JSON list of C-alpha atoms in Angstrom, two decimals:
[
{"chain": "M", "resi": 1, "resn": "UNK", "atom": "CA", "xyz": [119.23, 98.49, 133.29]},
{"chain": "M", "resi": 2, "resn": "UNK", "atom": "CA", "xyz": [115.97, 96.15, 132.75]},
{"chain": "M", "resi": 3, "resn": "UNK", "atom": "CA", "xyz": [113.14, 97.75, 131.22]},
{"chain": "M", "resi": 4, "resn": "UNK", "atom": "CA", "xyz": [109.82, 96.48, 131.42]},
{"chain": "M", "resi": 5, "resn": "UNK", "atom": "CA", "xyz": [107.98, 96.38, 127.81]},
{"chain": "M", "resi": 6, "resn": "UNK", "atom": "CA", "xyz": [105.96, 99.56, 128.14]},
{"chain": "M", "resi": 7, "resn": "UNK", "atom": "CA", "xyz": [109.12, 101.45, 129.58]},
{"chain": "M", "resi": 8, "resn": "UNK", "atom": "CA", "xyz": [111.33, 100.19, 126.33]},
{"chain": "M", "resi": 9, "resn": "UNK", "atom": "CA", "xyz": [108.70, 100.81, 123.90]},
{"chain": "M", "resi": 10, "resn": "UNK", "atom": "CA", "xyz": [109.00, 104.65, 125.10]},
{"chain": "M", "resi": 11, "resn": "UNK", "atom": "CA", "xyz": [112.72, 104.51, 125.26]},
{"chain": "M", "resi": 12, "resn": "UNK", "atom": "CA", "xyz": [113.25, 103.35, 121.51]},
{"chain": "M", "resi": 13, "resn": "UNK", "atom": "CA", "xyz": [109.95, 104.86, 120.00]},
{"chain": "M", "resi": 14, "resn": "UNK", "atom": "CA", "xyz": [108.28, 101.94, 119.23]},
{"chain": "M", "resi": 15, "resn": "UNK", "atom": "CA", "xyz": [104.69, 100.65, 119.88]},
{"chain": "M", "resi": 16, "resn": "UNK", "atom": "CA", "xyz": [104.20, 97.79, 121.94]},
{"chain": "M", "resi": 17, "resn": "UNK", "atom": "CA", "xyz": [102.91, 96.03, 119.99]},
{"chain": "M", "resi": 18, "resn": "UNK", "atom": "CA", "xyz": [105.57, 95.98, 117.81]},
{"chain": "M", "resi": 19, "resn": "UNK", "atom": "CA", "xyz": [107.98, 94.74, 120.48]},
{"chain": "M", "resi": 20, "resn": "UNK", "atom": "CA", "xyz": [105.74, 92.07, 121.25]},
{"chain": "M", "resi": 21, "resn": "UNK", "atom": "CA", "xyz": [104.80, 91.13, 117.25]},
{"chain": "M", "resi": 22, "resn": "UNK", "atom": "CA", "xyz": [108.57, 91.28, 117.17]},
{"chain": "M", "resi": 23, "resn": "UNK", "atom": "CA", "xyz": [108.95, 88.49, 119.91]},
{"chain": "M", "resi": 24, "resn": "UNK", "atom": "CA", "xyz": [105.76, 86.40, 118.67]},
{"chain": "M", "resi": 25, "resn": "UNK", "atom": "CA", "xyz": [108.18, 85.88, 115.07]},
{"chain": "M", "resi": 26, "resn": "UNK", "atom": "CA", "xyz": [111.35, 85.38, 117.03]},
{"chain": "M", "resi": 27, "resn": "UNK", "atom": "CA", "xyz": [113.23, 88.47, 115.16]},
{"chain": "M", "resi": 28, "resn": "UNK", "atom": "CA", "xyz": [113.32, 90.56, 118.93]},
{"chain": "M", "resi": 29, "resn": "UNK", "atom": "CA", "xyz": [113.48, 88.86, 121.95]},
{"chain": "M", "resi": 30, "resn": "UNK", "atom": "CA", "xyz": [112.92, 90.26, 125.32]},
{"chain": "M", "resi": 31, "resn": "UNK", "atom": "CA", "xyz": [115.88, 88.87, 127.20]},
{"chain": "M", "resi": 32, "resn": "UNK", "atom": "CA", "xyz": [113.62, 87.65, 129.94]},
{"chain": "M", "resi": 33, "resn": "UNK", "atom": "CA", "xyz": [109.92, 86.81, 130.12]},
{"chain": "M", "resi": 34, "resn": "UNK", "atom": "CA", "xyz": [109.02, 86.43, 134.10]},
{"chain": "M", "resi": 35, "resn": "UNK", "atom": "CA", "xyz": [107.49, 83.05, 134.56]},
{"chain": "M", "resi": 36, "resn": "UNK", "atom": "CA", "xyz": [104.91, 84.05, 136.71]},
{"chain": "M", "resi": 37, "resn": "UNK", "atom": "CA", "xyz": [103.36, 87.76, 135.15]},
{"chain": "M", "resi": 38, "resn": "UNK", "atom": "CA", "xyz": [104.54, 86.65, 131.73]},
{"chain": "M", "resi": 39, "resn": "UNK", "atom": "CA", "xyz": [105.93, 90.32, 131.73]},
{"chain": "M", "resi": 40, "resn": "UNK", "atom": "CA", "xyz": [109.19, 91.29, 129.26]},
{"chain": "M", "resi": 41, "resn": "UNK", "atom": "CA", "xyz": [112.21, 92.67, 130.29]},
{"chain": "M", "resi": 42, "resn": "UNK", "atom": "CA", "xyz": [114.34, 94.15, 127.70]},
{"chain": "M", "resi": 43, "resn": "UNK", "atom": "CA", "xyz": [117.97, 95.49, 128.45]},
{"chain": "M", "resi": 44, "resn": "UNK", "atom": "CA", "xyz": [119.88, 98.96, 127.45]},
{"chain": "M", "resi": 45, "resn": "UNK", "atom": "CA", "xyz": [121.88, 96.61, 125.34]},
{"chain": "M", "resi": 46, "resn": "UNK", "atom": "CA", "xyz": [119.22, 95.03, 122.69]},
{"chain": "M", "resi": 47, "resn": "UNK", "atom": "CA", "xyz": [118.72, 99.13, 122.05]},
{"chain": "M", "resi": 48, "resn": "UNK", "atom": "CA", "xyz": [121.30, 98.78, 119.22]},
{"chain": "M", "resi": 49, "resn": "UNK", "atom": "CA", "xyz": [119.86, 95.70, 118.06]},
{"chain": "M", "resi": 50, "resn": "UNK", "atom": "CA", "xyz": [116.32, 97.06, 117.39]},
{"chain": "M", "resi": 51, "resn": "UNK", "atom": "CA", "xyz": [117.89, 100.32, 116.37]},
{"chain": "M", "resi": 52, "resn": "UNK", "atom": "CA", "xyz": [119.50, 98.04, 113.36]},
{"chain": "M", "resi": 53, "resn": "UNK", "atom": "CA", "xyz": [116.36, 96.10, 112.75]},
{"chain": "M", "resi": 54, "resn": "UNK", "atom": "CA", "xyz": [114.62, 99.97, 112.08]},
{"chain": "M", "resi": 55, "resn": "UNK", "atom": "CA", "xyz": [117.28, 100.63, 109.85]},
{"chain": "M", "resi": 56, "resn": "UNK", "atom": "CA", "xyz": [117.39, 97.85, 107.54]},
{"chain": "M", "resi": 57, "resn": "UNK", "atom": "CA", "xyz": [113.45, 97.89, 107.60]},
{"chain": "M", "resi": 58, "resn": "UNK", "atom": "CA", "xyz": [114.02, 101.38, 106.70]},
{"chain": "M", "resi": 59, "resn": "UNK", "atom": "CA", "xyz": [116.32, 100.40, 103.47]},
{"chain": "M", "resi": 60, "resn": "UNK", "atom": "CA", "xyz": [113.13, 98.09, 102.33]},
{"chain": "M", "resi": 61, "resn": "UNK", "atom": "CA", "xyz": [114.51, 94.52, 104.14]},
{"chain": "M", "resi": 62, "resn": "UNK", "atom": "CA", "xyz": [111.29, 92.72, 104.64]},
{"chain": "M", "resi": 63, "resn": "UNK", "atom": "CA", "xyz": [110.85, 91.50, 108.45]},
{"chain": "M", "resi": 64, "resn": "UNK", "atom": "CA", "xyz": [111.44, 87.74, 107.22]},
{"chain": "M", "resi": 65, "resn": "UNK", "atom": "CA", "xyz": [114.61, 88.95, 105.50]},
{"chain": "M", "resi": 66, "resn": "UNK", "atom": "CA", "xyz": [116.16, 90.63, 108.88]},
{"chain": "M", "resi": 67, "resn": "UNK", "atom": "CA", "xyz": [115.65, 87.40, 110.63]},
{"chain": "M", "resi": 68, "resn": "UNK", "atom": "CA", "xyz": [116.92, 85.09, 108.41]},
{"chain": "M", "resi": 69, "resn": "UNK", "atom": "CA", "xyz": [120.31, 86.98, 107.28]},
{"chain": "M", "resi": 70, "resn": "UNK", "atom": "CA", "xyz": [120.50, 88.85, 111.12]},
{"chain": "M", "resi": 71, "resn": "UNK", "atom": "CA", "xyz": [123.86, 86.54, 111.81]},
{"chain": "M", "resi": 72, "resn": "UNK", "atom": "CA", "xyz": [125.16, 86.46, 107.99]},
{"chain": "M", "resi": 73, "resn": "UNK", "atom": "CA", "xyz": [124.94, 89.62, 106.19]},
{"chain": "M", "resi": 74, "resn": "UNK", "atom": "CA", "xyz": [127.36, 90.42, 103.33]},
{"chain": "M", "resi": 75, "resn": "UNK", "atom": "CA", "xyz": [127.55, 92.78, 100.49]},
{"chain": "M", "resi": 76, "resn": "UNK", "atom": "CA", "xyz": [125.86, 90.50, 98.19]},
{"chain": "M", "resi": 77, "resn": "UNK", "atom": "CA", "xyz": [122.22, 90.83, 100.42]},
{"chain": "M", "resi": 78, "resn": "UNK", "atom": "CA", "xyz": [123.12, 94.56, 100.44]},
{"chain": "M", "resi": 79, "resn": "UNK", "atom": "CA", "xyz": [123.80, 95.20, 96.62]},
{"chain": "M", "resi": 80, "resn": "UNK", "atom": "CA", "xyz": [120.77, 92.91, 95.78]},
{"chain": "M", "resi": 81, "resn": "UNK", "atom": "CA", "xyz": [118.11, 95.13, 97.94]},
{"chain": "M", "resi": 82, "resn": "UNK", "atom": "CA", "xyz": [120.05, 98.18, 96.27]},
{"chain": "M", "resi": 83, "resn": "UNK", "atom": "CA", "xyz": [119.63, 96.43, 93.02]},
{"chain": "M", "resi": 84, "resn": "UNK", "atom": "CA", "xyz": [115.74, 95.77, 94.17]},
{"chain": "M", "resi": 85, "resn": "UNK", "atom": "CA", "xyz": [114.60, 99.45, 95.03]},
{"chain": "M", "resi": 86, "resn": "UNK", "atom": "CA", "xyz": [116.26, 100.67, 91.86]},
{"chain": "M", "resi": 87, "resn": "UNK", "atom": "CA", "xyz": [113.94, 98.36, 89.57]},
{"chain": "M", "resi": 88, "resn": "UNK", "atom": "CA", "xyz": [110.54, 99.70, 92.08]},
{"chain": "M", "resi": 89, "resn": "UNK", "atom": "CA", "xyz": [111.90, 102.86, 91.54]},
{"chain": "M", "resi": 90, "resn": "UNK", "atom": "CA", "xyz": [111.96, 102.37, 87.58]},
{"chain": "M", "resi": 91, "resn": "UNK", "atom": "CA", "xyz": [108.68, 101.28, 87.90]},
{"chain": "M", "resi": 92, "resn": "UNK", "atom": "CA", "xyz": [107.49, 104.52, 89.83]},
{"chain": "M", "resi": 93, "resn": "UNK", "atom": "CA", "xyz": [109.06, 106.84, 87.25]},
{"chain": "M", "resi": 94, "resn": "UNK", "atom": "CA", "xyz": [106.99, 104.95, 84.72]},
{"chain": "M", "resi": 95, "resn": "UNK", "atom": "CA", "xyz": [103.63, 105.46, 86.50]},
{"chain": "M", "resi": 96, "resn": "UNK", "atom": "CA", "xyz": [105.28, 109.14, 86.98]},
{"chain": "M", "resi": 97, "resn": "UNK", "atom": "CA", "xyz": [105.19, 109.55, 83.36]},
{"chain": "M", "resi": 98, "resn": "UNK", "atom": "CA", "xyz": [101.77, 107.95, 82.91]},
{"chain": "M", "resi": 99, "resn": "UNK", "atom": "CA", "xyz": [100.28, 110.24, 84.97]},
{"chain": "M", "resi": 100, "resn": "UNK", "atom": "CA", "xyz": [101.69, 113.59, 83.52]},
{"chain": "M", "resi": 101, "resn": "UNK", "atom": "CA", "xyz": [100.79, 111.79, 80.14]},
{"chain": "M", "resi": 102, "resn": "UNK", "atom": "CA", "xyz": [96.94, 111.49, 81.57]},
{"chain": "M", "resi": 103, "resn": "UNK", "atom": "CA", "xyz": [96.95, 114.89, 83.03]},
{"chain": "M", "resi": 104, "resn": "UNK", "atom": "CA", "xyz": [98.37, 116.55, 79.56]},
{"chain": "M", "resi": 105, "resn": "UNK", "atom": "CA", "xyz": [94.96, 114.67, 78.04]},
{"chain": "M", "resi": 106, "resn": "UNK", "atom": "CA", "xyz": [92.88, 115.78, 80.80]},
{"chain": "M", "resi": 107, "resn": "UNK", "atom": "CA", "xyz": [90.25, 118.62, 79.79]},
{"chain": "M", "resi": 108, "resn": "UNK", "atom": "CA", "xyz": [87.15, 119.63, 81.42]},
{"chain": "M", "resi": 109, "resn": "UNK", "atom": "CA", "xyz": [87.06, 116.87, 83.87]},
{"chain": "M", "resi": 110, "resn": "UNK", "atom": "CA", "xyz": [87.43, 114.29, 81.16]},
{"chain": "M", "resi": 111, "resn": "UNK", "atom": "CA", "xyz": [90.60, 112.76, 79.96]},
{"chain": "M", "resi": 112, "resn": "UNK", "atom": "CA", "xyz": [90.73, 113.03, 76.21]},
{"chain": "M", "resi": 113, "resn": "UNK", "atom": "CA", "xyz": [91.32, 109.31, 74.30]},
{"chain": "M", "resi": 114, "resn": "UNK", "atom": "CA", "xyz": [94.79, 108.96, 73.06]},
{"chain": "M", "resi": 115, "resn": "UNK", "atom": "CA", "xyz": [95.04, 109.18, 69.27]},
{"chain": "M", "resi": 116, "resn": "UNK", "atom": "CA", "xyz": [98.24, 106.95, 69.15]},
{"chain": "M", "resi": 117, "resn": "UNK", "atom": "CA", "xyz": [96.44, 103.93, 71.04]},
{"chain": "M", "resi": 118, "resn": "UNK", "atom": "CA", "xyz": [93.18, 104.33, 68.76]},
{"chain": "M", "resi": 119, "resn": "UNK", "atom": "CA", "xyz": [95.68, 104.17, 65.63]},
{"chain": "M", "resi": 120, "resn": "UNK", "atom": "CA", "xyz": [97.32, 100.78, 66.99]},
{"chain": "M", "resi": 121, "resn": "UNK", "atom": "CA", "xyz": [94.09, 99.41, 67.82]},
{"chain": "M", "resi": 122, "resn": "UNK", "atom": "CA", "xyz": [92.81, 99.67, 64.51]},
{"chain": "M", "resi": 123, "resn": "UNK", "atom": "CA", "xyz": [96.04, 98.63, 62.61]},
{"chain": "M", "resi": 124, "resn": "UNK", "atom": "CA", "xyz": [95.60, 95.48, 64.89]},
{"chain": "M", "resi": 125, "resn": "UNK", "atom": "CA", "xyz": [92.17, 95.04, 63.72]},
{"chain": "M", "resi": 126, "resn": "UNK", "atom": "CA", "xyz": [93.09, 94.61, 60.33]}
]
């Protein structure tokens, strides 16, 4: 079945202006553009397509990254993004712990100086 723009954007769950940002970057293509009204027609079968595109946006791909690998994935791309969101996820444990650190020195509204980071700033000084 053809679907015009508005019509697939409610049939996949996605705003149109996605769709059409999509098509403006070359990633989605509506598989016909009507010469005349300029309107997009999008088929039941490019439903899988975006449905993969929302998934590997979902696993942290960048937009730029789906289009480029779309026709040559391999476990490579896959274990490096892996490898990727477990170094940002390092990185949030660490501003985890800096935060329960600041909230163990917080007192009254204030958040009390460390004593450990006045001690190396003064050995420093010296």
């Amino acid at each position: 079945m053809k679907y015009k723009i508005g019509e697939f954007a409610k049939l996949v769950d996605v705003p149109i202006k996605t769709l059409r940002y999509y098509d403006d970057i070359g990633l989605f293509k509506p598989k016909e553009v009507d010469l005349f009204s300029h309107y997009r027609y999008y088929l039941d079968s490019q439903i899988e397509d975006l449905n993969l595109i929302l998934e590997l946006k979902e696993a942290g791909f960048q937009l730029v990254e789906i289009k480029r690998y779309w026709n040559n994935w391999n476990n490579a791309i896959l274990l490096n993004q892996k490898e990727k969101i477990y170094l940002e996820q390092e990185e949030l444990d660490r501003k985890i712990k800096k935060i329960d650190e600041l909230r163990f020195r917080l007192n009254d509204g204030m958040i009390c100086q460390n004593k450990v980071l006045k001690v190396k700033v003064k050995e420093r000084r010296k």
